[in-house]
mmCIF file of C-alpha atoms in Angstrom:
data_model
loop_
_atom_site.group_PDB
_atom_site.id
_atom_site.type_symbol
_atom_site.label_atom_id
_atom_site.label_comp_id
_atom_site.label_asym_id
_atom_site.label_seq_id
_atom_site.Cartn_x
_atom_site.Cartn_y
_atom_site.Cartn_z
ATOM 1 C CA UNK H 275 -5.344 6.548 -21.548
ATOM 2 C CA UNK H 276 -4.640 10.073 -21.028
ATOM 3 C CA UNK H 277 -4.143 11.005 -16.943
ATOM 4 C CA UNK H 278 -3.264 15.028 -15.892
ATOM 5 C CA UNK H 279 -0.269 15.017 -13.685
ATOM 6 C CA UNK H 280 -1.158 15.906 -9.919
ATOM 7 C CA UNK H 281 2.179 18.591 -10.201
ATOM 8 C CA UNK H 282 2.385 19.675 -13.742
ATOM 9 C CA UNK H 283 6.339 20.465 -14.105
ATOM 10 C CA UNK H 284 8.161 18.421 -11.280
ATOM 11 C CA UNK H 285 7.916 15.180 -12.489
ATOM 12 C CA UNK H 286 10.392 15.050 -15.900
ATOM 13 C CA UNK H 287 11.645 11.823 -15.637
ATOM 14 C CA UNK H 288 10.024 7.987 -14.613
ATOM 15 C CA UNK H 289 10.268 7.529 -11.094
ATOM 16 C CA UNK H 290 10.652 3.880 -11.923
ATOM 17 C CA UNK H 291 13.547 2.106 -13.250
ATOM 18 C CA UNK H 292 12.135 -1.036 -15.486
ATOM 19 C CA UNK H 293 15.534 -1.930 -16.758
ATOM 20 C CA UNK H 294 16.679 -2.029 -12.813
ATOM 21 C CA UNK H 295 13.541 -4.774 -12.279
ATOM 22 C CA UNK H 296 14.421 -6.853 -14.915
ATOM 23 C CA UNK H 297 15.601 -9.984 -14.196
ATOM 24 C CA UNK H 298 15.504 -9.725 -9.933
ATOM 25 C CA UNK H 299 14.257 -11.855 -7.917
ATOM 26 C CA UNK H 300 11.780 -10.547 -5.681
ATOM 27 C CA UNK H 301 10.155 -12.359 -2.893
ATOM 28 C CA UNK H 302 6.434 -10.680 -1.787
ATOM 29 C CA UNK H 303 4.481 -11.493 1.515
ATOM 30 C CA UNK H 304 0.633 -10.740 1.412
ATOM 31 C CA UNK H 305 0.880 -10.797 -2.294
ATOM 32 C CA UNK H 306 -2.983 -11.910 -2.742
ATOM 33 C CA UNK H 307 -3.918 -8.730 -0.940
ATOM 34 C CA UNK H 308 -5.582 -5.326 -2.726
ATOM 35 C CA UNK H 309 -1.385 -3.721 -2.850
ATOM 36 C CA UNK H 310 0.319 -7.094 -3.621
ATOM 37 C CA UNK H 311 -1.692 -7.811 -6.111
ATOM 38 C CA UNK H 312 -0.992 -4.696 -7.775
ATOM 39 C CA UNK H 313 2.884 -4.868 -7.274
ATOM 40 C CA UNK H 314 2.940 -7.627 -8.574
ATOM 41 C CA UNK H 315 1.488 -7.104 -11.538
ATOM 42 C CA UNK H 316 3.794 -4.007 -12.016
ATOM 43 C CA UNK H 317 7.318 -6.471 -11.088
ATOM 44 C CA UNK H 318 5.915 -8.969 -13.682
ATOM 45 C CA UNK H 319 5.207 -6.281 -16.412
ATOM 46 C CA UNK H 320 8.985 -5.009 -16.135
ATOM 47 C CA UNK H 321 10.118 -8.948 -16.595
ATOM 48 C CA UNK H 322 11.339 -9.433 -12.441
ATOM 49 C CA UNK H 323 11.059 -12.616 -11.357
ATOM 50 C CA UNK H 324 8.117 -12.350 -8.484
ATOM 51 C CA UNK H 325 7.719 -14.889 -5.781
ATOM 52 C CA UNK H 326 4.317 -14.800 -3.493
ATOM 53 C CA UNK H 327 3.985 -16.076 0.041
ATOM 54 C CA UNK H 328 0.547 -15.152 1.912
ATOM 55 C CA UNK H 329 -2.505 -15.978 3.027
ATOM 56 C CA UNK H 330 -5.478 -17.315 0.416
ATOM 57 C CA UNK H 331 -6.868 -14.597 -1.192
ATOM 58 C CA UNK H 332 -10.003 -13.536 -0.787
ATOM 59 C CA UNK H 333 -13.206 -13.812 -2.479
ATOM 60 C CA UNK H 334 -13.409 -11.672 -4.663
ATOM 61 C CA UNK H 335 -10.005 -10.473 -5.116
ATOM 62 C CA UNK H 336 -7.688 -8.599 -7.426
ATOM 63 C CA UNK H 337 -5.319 -11.558 -7.272
ATOM 64 C CA UNK H 338 -8.169 -13.446 -9.171
ATOM 65 C CA UNK H 339 -9.800 -11.552 -10.875
ATOM 66 C CA UNK H 340 -6.722 -10.238 -12.717
ATOM 67 C CA UNK H 341 -4.903 -13.504 -13.039
ATOM 68 C CA UNK H 342 -2.141 -11.510 -10.899
ATOM 69 C CA UNK H 343 -0.617 -15.883 -10.116
ATOM 70 C CA UNK H 344 0.046 -16.348 -13.680
ATOM 71 C CA UNK H 345 3.234 -14.567 -13.730
ATOM 72 C CA UNK H 346 4.595 -15.500 -10.565
ATOM 73 C CA UNK H 347 4.954 -18.585 -8.455
ATOM 74 C CA UNK H 348 4.042 -18.066 -5.330
ATOM 75 C CA UNK H 349 2.514 -20.315 -2.051
ATOM 76 C CA UNK H 350 0.373 -20.388 0.172
ATOM 77 C CA UNK H 351 1.142 -19.454 4.065
ATOM 78 C CA UNK H 352 1.062 -17.213 7.367
ATOM 79 C CA UNK H 353 3.593 -15.224 7.988
ATOM 80 C CA UNK H 354 2.987 -15.999 11.649
ATOM 81 C CA UNK H 355 4.650 -19.748 11.034
ATOM 82 C CA UNK H 356 8.373 -18.841 11.035
ATOM 83 C CA UNK H 357 9.462 -22.371 9.860
ATOM 84 C CA UNK H 358 7.483 -22.118 6.400
ATOM 85 C CA UNK H 359 7.946 -18.182 5.723
ATOM 86 C CA UNK H 360 12.281 -19.638 5.958
ATOM 87 C CA UNK H 361 11.894 -22.449 4.062
ATOM 88 C CA UNK H 362 9.964 -20.190 0.928
ATOM 89 C CA UNK H 363 12.366 -17.227 1.445
ATOM 90 C CA UNK H 364 15.339 -19.705 1.459
ATOM 91 C CA UNK H 365 13.722 -21.302 -1.633
ATOM 92 C CA UNK H 366 12.881 -18.272 -3.617
ATOM 93 C CA UNK H 367 15.952 -16.473 -2.841
ATOM 94 C CA UNK H 368 15.540 -12.989 -4.040
ATOM 95 C CA UNK H 369 17.670 -10.316 -4.178
ATOM 96 C CA UNK H 370 14.874 -7.881 -2.772
ATOM 97 C CA UNK H 371 12.166 -8.388 -0.145
ATOM 98 C CA UNK H 372 8.690 -6.014 0.400
ATOM 99 C CA UNK H 373 6.658 -7.297 3.798
ATOM 100 C CA UNK H 374 3.043 -6.629 3.252
ATOM 101 C CA UNK H 375 1.019 -9.082 4.679
ATOM 102 C CA UNK H 376 -0.927 -7.397 7.696
ATOM 103 C CA UNK H 377 -4.456 -7.463 9.238
ATOM 104 C CA UNK H 378 -4.908 -3.970 7.273
ATOM 105 C CA UNK H 379 -7.959 -2.130 9.075
ATOM 106 C CA UNK H 380 -9.078 -0.418 12.035
ATOM 107 C CA UNK H 381 -12.550 -1.790 12.563
ATOM 108 C CA UNK H 382 -11.159 -5.338 12.265
ATOM 109 C CA UNK H 383 -8.239 -4.969 15.244
ATOM 110 C CA UNK H 384 -10.921 -4.691 17.702
ATOM 111 C CA UNK H 385 -13.028 -7.318 16.932
ATOM 112 C CA UNK H 386 -9.855 -9.721 17.544
ATOM 113 C CA UNK H 387 -6.697 -7.850 18.620
ATOM 114 C CA UNK H 388 -5.117 -10.775 19.128
ATOM 115 C CA UNK H 389 -4.994 -11.753 15.315
ATOM 116 C CA UNK H 390 -4.084 -8.378 14.745
ATOM 117 C CA UNK H 391 -1.216 -8.309 16.909
ATOM 118 C CA UNK H 392 -0.258 -11.482 16.016
ATOM 119 C CA UNK H 393 0.055 -11.072 12.233
ATOM 120 C CA UNK H 394 1.376 -7.462 11.890
ATOM 121 C CA UNK H 395 3.990 -8.078 15.224
ATOM 122 C CA UNK H 396 4.389 -11.141 15.309
ATOM 123 C CA UNK H 397 5.073 -11.251 10.963
ATOM 124 C CA UNK H 398 7.129 -8.727 10.766
ATOM 125 C CA UNK H 399 9.474 -9.922 13.230
ATOM 126 C CA UNK H 400 9.436 -13.978 11.691
ATOM 127 C CA UNK H 401 9.812 -12.227 8.144
ATOM 128 C CA UNK H 402 12.930 -10.145 9.263
ATOM 129 C CA UNK H 403 13.899 -12.947 11.212
ATOM 130 C CA UNK H 404 14.298 -15.524 8.226
ATOM 131 C CA UNK H 405 15.605 -12.933 6.213
ATOM 132 C CA UNK H 406 18.550 -12.979 9.111
ATOM 133 C CA UNK H 407 18.641 -16.617 8.757
ATOM 134 C CA UNK H 408 19.222 -16.929 5.352
ATOM 135 C CA UNK H 409 22.394 -15.406 5.017
ATOM 136 C CA UNK H 410 22.599 -16.100 1.659
ATOM 137 C CA UNK H 411 24.299 -13.243 -0.035
ATOM 138 C CA UNK H 412 22.053 -12.812 -2.949
ATOM 139 C CA UNK H 413 19.699 -10.718 -0.298
ATOM 140 C CA UNK H 414 20.316 -6.805 -0.394
ATOM 141 C CA UNK H 415 17.233 -5.041 0.549
ATOM 142 C CA UNK H 416 13.765 -4.960 2.371
ATOM 143 C CA UNK H 417 11.128 -2.551 2.502
ATOM 144 C CA UNK H 418 8.389 -3.339 5.193
ATOM 145 C CA UNK H 419 5.332 -1.584 3.997
ATOM 146 C CA UNK H 420 3.285 0.082 7.401
ATOM 147 C CA UNK H 421 0.460 2.751 7.274
ATOM 148 C CA UNK H 422 0.096 6.134 7.975
ATOM 149 C CA UNK H 423 -1.646 5.526 11.026
ATOM 150 C CA UNK H 424 1.738 3.962 12.597
ATOM 151 C CA UNK H 425 1.804 7.788 14.392
ATOM 152 C CA UNK H 426 0.809 8.987 17.647
ATOM 153 C CA UNK H 427 -2.026 10.533 16.056
ATOM 154 C CA UNK H 428 -2.351 14.490 17.717
ATOM 155 C CA UNK H 429 -4.882 15.650 15.160
ATOM 156 C CA UNK H 430 -3.173 17.882 14.605
ATOM 157 C CA UNK H 431 -3.206 20.030 11.240
ATOM 158 C CA UNK H 432 0.368 19.551 9.682
ATOM 159 C CA UNK H 433 1.745 16.441 8.147
ATOM 160 C CA UNK H 434 3.645 14.043 10.238
ATOM 161 C CA UNK H 435 7.404 13.437 9.239
ATOM 162 C CA UNK H 436 9.226 10.220 9.803
ATOM 163 C CA UNK H 437 10.463 11.434 13.086
ATOM 164 C CA UNK H 438 7.286 11.948 14.842
ATOM 165 C CA UNK H 439 6.464 9.675 17.676
ATOM 166 C CA UNK H 440 4.921 6.391 16.707
ATOM 167 C CA UNK H 441 1.687 5.205 18.553
ATOM 168 C CA UNK H 442 -2.195 4.004 18.019
ATOM 169 C CA UNK H 443 -5.054 4.653 19.289
ATOM 170 C CA UNK H 444 -7.086 1.097 18.210
ATOM 171 C CA UNK H 445 -5.257 -2.329 17.840
ATOM 172 C CA UNK H 446 -4.179 -2.052 14.160
ATOM 173 C CA UNK H 447 -2.695 1.421 14.459
ATOM 174 C CA UNK H 448 -0.729 0.434 17.643
ATOM 175 C CA UNK H 449 0.753 -3.088 16.356
ATOM 176 C CA UNK H 450 1.680 -0.772 13.174
ATOM 177 C CA UNK H 451 3.434 1.610 15.575
ATOM 178 C CA UNK H 452 5.088 -1.935 17.063
ATOM 179 C CA UNK H 453 6.413 -3.352 13.243
ATOM 180 C CA UNK H 454 8.135 0.270 12.648
ATOM 181 C CA UNK H 455 10.084 -0.332 16.186
ATOM 182 C CA UNK H 456 10.786 -4.087 15.677
ATOM 183 C CA UNK H 457 12.214 -3.178 12.328
ATOM 184 C CA UNK H 458 14.280 0.117 13.581
ATOM 185 C CA UNK H 459 15.747 -3.115 16.028
ATOM 186 C CA UNK H 460 16.464 -5.231 13.821
ATOM 187 C CA UNK H 461 18.028 -2.700 11.910
ATOM 188 C CA UNK H 462 20.433 -1.886 14.166
ATOM 189 C CA UNK H 463 20.839 -4.937 16.186
ATOM 190 C CA UNK H 464 21.811 -7.268 12.943
ATOM 191 C CA UNK H 465 21.654 -4.872 9.628
ATOM 192 C CA UNK H 466 25.537 -5.057 9.755
ATOM 193 C CA UNK H 467 26.003 -8.339 9.764
ATOM 194 C CA UNK H 468 28.162 -10.140 7.049
ATOM 195 C CA UNK H 469 26.240 -10.360 4.302
ATOM 196 C CA UNK H 470 25.097 -6.791 4.970
ATOM 197 C CA UNK H 471 20.811 -5.962 4.446
ATOM 198 C CA UNK H 472 19.755 -2.721 4.451
ATOM 199 C CA UNK H 473 15.733 -2.807 5.718
ATOM 200 C CA UNK H 474 13.460 0.675 5.741
ATOM 201 C CA UNK H 475 10.149 0.737 5.881
ATOM 202 C CA UNK H 476 7.429 2.749 4.062
ATOM 203 C CA UNK H 477 3.832 4.872 5.310
ATOM 204 C CA UNK H 478 1.262 5.613 2.995
ATOM 205 C CA UNK H 479 -1.595 7.065 2.874
ATOM 206 C CA UNK H 480 -5.296 5.855 1.927
ATOM 207 C CA UNK H 481 -4.750 4.062 -1.224
ATOM 208 C CA UNK H 482 -7.516 3.479 -3.525
ATOM 209 C CA UNK H 483 -8.106 1.589 -7.136
ATOM 210 C CA UNK H 484 -9.846 -1.153 -8.923
ATOM 211 C CA UNK H 485 -9.772 -4.383 -6.625
ATOM 212 C CA UNK H 486 -10.067 -3.226 -3.187
ATOM 213 C CA UNK H 487 -13.403 -4.996 -1.948
ATOM 214 C CA UNK H 488 -12.201 -4.732 1.749
ATOM 215 C CA UNK H 489 -15.247 -4.062 3.941
ATOM 216 C CA UNK H 490 -15.297 -0.686 6.036
ATOM 217 C CA UNK H 491 -13.372 0.732 3.421
ATOM 218 C CA UNK H 492 -14.754 3.551 1.846
ATOM 219 C CA UNK H 493 -14.112 2.995 -2.000
ATOM 220 C CA UNK H 494 -15.250 -0.611 -2.196
ATOM 221 C CA UNK H 495 -18.125 0.187 -0.074
ATOM 222 C CA UNK H 496 -19.341 2.575 -2.318
ATOM 223 C CA UNK H 497 -18.675 0.490 -5.607
ATOM 224 C CA UNK H 498 -20.595 -1.991 -3.531
ATOM 225 C CA UNK H 499 -23.695 -0.040 -2.954
ATOM 226 C CA UNK H 500 -23.413 1.917 -6.570
ATOM 227 C CA UNK H 501 -23.423 -1.235 -8.134
ATOM 228 C CA UNK H 502 -26.943 -2.429 -6.552
ATOM 229 C CA UNK H 503 -28.149 0.724 -6.535
ATOM 230 C CA UNK H 504 -28.582 1.672 -2.797
ATOM 231 C CA UNK H 505 -27.311 5.041 -0.854
ATOM 232 C CA UNK H 506 -23.771 4.585 0.485
ATOM 233 C CA UNK H 507 -23.938 5.094 4.073
ATOM 234 C CA UNK H 508 -20.959 6.692 5.397
ATOM 235 C CA UNK H 509 -19.695 7.026 9.364
ATOM 236 C CA UNK H 510 -17.169 9.966 9.355
ATOM 237 C CA UNK H 511 -17.960 12.590 6.138
ATOM 238 C CA UNK H 512 -16.081 14.996 8.291
ATOM 239 C CA UNK H 513 -12.304 13.188 8.693
ATOM 240 C CA UNK H 514 -10.071 14.524 5.909
ATOM 241 C CA UNK H 515 -7.692 11.240 4.642
ATOM 242 C CA UNK H 516 -4.708 11.614 2.677
ATOM 243 C CA UNK H 517 -6.542 10.097 -0.689
ATOM 244 C CA UNK H 518 -3.792 7.937 -3.469
ATOM 245 C CA UNK H 519 -4.019 5.726 -5.952
ATOM 246 C CA UNK H 520 -2.386 2.492 -4.860
ATOM 247 C CA UNK H 521 0.392 3.089 -7.668
ATOM 248 C CA UNK H 522 1.594 6.544 -6.171
ATOM 249 C CA UNK H 523 3.280 4.443 -2.927
ATOM 250 C CA UNK H 524 3.562 2.030 -5.415
ATOM 251 C CA UNK H 525 6.123 3.811 -7.221
ATOM 252 C CA UNK H 526 7.873 5.131 -3.912
ATOM 253 C CA UNK H 527 8.213 1.983 -2.476
ATOM 254 C CA UNK H 528 10.015 0.011 -6.315
ATOM 255 C CA UNK H 529 12.325 3.252 -6.189
ATOM 256 C CA UNK H 530 13.427 2.902 -1.958
ATOM 257 C CA UNK H 531 13.521 -0.734 -2.883
ATOM 258 C CA UNK H 532 15.597 0.291 -5.451
ATOM 259 C CA UNK H 533 18.387 2.770 -3.890
ATOM 260 C CA UNK H 534 18.440 0.678 -1.244
ATOM 261 C CA UNK H 535 20.476 -1.737 -3.139
ATOM 262 C CA UNK H 536 22.161 0.601 -5.066
ATOM 263 C CA UNK H 537 23.494 3.050 -1.974
ATOM 264 C CA UNK H 538 22.382 0.666 1.109
ATOM 265 C CA UNK H 539 22.466 2.211 4.918
ATOM 266 C CA UNK H 540 21.531 5.574 4.095
ATOM 267 C CA UNK H 541 18.429 4.572 2.048
ATOM 268 C CA UNK H 542 17.495 1.926 5.255
ATOM 269 C CA UNK H 543 14.891 4.361 7.095
ATOM 270 C CA UNK H 544 11.542 4.925 7.328
ATOM 271 C CA UNK H 545 9.898 7.078 4.428
ATOM 272 C CA UNK H 546 6.451 8.862 4.180
ATOM 273 C CA UNK H 547 4.719 8.408 0.968
ATOM 274 C CA UNK H 548 1.791 10.912 0.779
ATOM 275 C CA UNK H 549 -0.224 12.778 -1.883
ATOM 276 C CA UNK H 550 -0.185 16.197 -2.409
ATOM 277 C CA UNK H 551 -2.240 18.217 -0.593
ATOM 278 C CA UNK H 552 -5.034 18.363 -3.330
ATOM 279 C CA UNK H 553 -5.459 14.658 -2.292
ATOM 280 C CA UNK H 554 -5.910 15.547 1.241
ATOM 281 C CA UNK H 555 -10.053 15.181 1.521
ATOM 282 C CA UNK H 556 -13.007 14.282 3.551
ATOM 283 C CA UNK H 557 -14.598 11.032 3.511
ATOM 284 C CA UNK H 558 -18.402 12.798 2.273
ATOM 285 C CA UNK H 559 -16.006 14.917 -0.375
ATOM 286 C CA UNK H 560 -14.708 11.850 -1.771
ATOM 287 C CA UNK H 561 -17.801 9.755 -1.998
ATOM 288 C CA UNK H 562 -19.421 13.076 -3.754
ATOM 289 C CA UNK H 563 -17.011 12.701 -6.315
ATOM 290 C CA UNK H 564 -17.243 8.712 -6.623
ATOM 291 C CA UNK H 565 -20.889 9.246 -7.083
ATOM 292 C CA UNK H 566 -20.429 11.446 -9.871
ATOM 293 C CA UNK H 567 -18.327 9.512 -11.724
ATOM 294 C CA UNK H 568 -20.811 6.328 -11.302
ATOM 295 C CA UNK H 569 -24.091 8.311 -11.608
ATOM 296 C CA UNK H 570 -27.195 6.183 -12.572
ATOM 297 C CA UNK H 571 -28.504 7.780 -9.598
ATOM 298 C CA UNK H 572 -25.021 7.222 -6.591
ATOM 299 C CA UNK H 573 -25.644 9.296 -4.008
ATOM 300 C CA UNK H 574 -24.704 8.547 0.114
ATOM 301 C CA UNK H 575 -25.708 9.259 3.462
ATOM 302 C CA UNK H 576 -25.073 9.704 6.886
ATOM 303 C CA UNK H 577 -24.923 6.695 9.105
ATOM 304 C CA UNK H 578 -25.454 7.724 12.693
ATOM 305 C CA UNK H 579 -25.066 4.115 14.241
ATOM 306 C CA UNK H 580 -22.471 3.946 17.149
ATOM 307 C CA UNK H 581 -18.741 3.361 15.570
ATOM 308 C CA UNK H 582 -15.485 2.219 16.906
ATOM 309 C CA UNK H 583 -13.069 5.929 17.424
ATOM 310 C CA UNK H 584 -10.892 6.325 14.249
ATOM 311 C CA UNK H 585 -8.825 9.493 14.004
ATOM 312 C CA UNK H 586 -10.470 11.960 12.259
ATOM 313 C CA UNK H 587 -7.393 13.679 10.994
ATOM 314 C CA UNK H 588 -4.550 12.417 8.764
ATOM 315 C CA UNK H 589 -1.786 13.790 7.133
ATOM 316 C CA UNK H 590 1.627 12.952 5.830
ATOM 317 C CA UNK H 591 4.799 14.437 5.586
ATOM 318 C CA UNK H 592 6.304 13.099 2.414
ATOM 319 C CA UNK H 593 9.227 15.563 2.186
ATOM 320 C CA UNK H 594 12.263 13.926 2.327
ATOM 321 C CA UNK H 595 11.164 11.254 -0.544
ATOM 322 C CA UNK H 596 10.507 14.287 -2.405
ATOM 323 C CA UNK H 597 14.424 15.462 -1.522
ATOM 324 C CA UNK H 598 16.272 12.339 -1.178
ATOM 325 C CA UNK H 599 14.294 9.897 -3.376
ATOM 326 C CA UNK H 600 13.154 12.077 -6.449
ATOM 327 C CA UNK H 601 8.945 10.890 -5.727
ATOM 328 C CA UNK H 602 6.932 12.804 -6.231
ATOM 329 C CA UNK H 603 2.646 12.304 -6.343
ATOM 330 C CA UNK H 604 1.882 12.412 -9.846
ATOM 331 C CA UNK H 605 -1.977 12.171 -9.993
ATOM 332 C CA UNK H 606 -4.688 14.198 -9.227
ATOM 333 C CA UNK H 607 -7.154 12.924 -6.898
ATOM 334 C CA UNK H 608 -10.030 12.750 -9.948
ATOM 335 C CA UNK H 609 -7.918 11.349 -11.735
ATOM 336 C CA UNK H 610 -7.485 8.761 -8.703
ATOM 337 C CA UNK H 611 -10.584 8.137 -8.542
ATOM 338 C CA UNK H 612 -11.555 8.627 -12.029
ATOM 339 C CA UNK H 613 -9.684 4.935 -12.730
ATOM 340 C CA UNK H 614 -11.086 3.473 -9.427
ATOM 341 C CA UNK H 615 -14.423 4.050 -11.503
ATOM 342 C CA UNK H 616 -13.048 2.804 -14.571
ATOM 343 C CA UNK H 617 -11.873 -0.070 -13.277
ATOM 344 C CA UNK H 618 -14.823 -0.969 -12.054
ATOM 345 C CA UNK H 619 -16.303 -0.536 -14.450
ATOM 346 C CA UNK H 620 -14.521 -2.439 -16.255
ATOM 347 C CA UNK H 621 -14.921 -5.491 -13.936
ATOM 348 C CA UNK H 622 -19.164 -4.723 -14.561
ATOM 349 C CA UNK H 623 -19.090 -5.261 -18.069
ATOM 350 C CA UNK H 624 -16.840 -8.197 -18.886
ATOM 351 C CA UNK H 625 -13.496 -6.851 -18.891
ATOM 352 C CA UNK H 626 -9.869 -8.512 -19.222
ATOM 353 C CA UNK H 627 -9.115 -7.474 -15.895
ATOM 354 C CA UNK H 628 -5.633 -8.636 -16.338
ATOM 355 C CA UNK H 629 -4.872 -6.631 -19.110
ATOM 356 C CA UNK H 630 -7.072 -3.908 -18.032
ATOM 357 C CA UNK H 631 -5.174 -3.344 -14.965
ATOM 358 C CA UNK H 632 -1.359 -3.840 -16.904
ATOM 359 C CA UNK H 633 -2.700 -1.134 -18.647
ATOM 360 C CA UNK H 634 -3.957 1.275 -16.010
ATOM 361 C CA UNK H 635 -0.104 0.223 -15.080
ATOM 362 C CA UNK H 636 1.538 1.230 -18.146
ATOM 363 C CA UNK H 637 -0.332 4.021 -18.477
ATOM 364 C CA UNK H 638 0.846 5.522 -15.444
ATOM 365 C CA UNK H 639 4.414 4.563 -15.490
ATOM 366 C CA UNK H 640 4.222 6.848 -18.884
ATOM 367 C CA UNK H 641 3.213 9.875 -16.918
#
């Protein structure tokens, strides 16, 4: 598989070091989700021992279609249950923790704000408390994944830096801002206890990729419409988002975790992982490219119904990750969309999706 590099000449070396991950024990919440499934497969492919804790996967799901659980140990559980989470973490005896479990959609957060806050805020509290109580000496790094929507959105034209004010108009965005504050408080209050654990947060843009079946996301909605030969209905075609393939921020999470293990405190802070400027496109632009790649009469139209508030412009400044982590986007938007449509087309043709997904990871890792 040939992929063009998003920024030629800037990525001479591999960002993710597979040798570092071989034999590492990794505990992950949210492993049955979209991002979690991709991250588990990447870790499995590098020889890590992965232990997952999450709710049952929705159907359809990347977790089921790519048989993610085949190469890892995992158990079903809710991050809102501190006792069960603490027990699972203690049994896993991890070196590194990734916290991805979340209610991850804006519109459902309006329908069920209590569950959204419980999962995104208290779920984060429980994870960090379980880490604090484990005190086994082996665990040395935690990456808490939040979102670009955690910022107090002022609709300005420049990218948000990590020290910009946090906030959120909707329950989802607000809950993720709260998760950032919770993490910062635990880091300041308890990270210096013995043994020390380095804790960082990671904020990414709108991720796309194969195996995302969540409703009210552009790509899954587009694939559902195109595969059923109906017109995709779009709420806000002029809204601008920082689009990136799921492997881009995951590479950042992996690299950040490695630096937390190797260098500790200086990297225990918040990090943005956003696309290059070429990835900042309108919803309508992305829908049109997807329709072109899908072919066979794929098309979209404006959804004129009333909808809840969503930010019209989001942009991340990832200068810190570029300078200090040497992380950079590697895919042009067209490549990210091509990888995505290729995945869904392969799925509908009956391909072996575990191997297909691992092949996409391997191709990306070689860029």
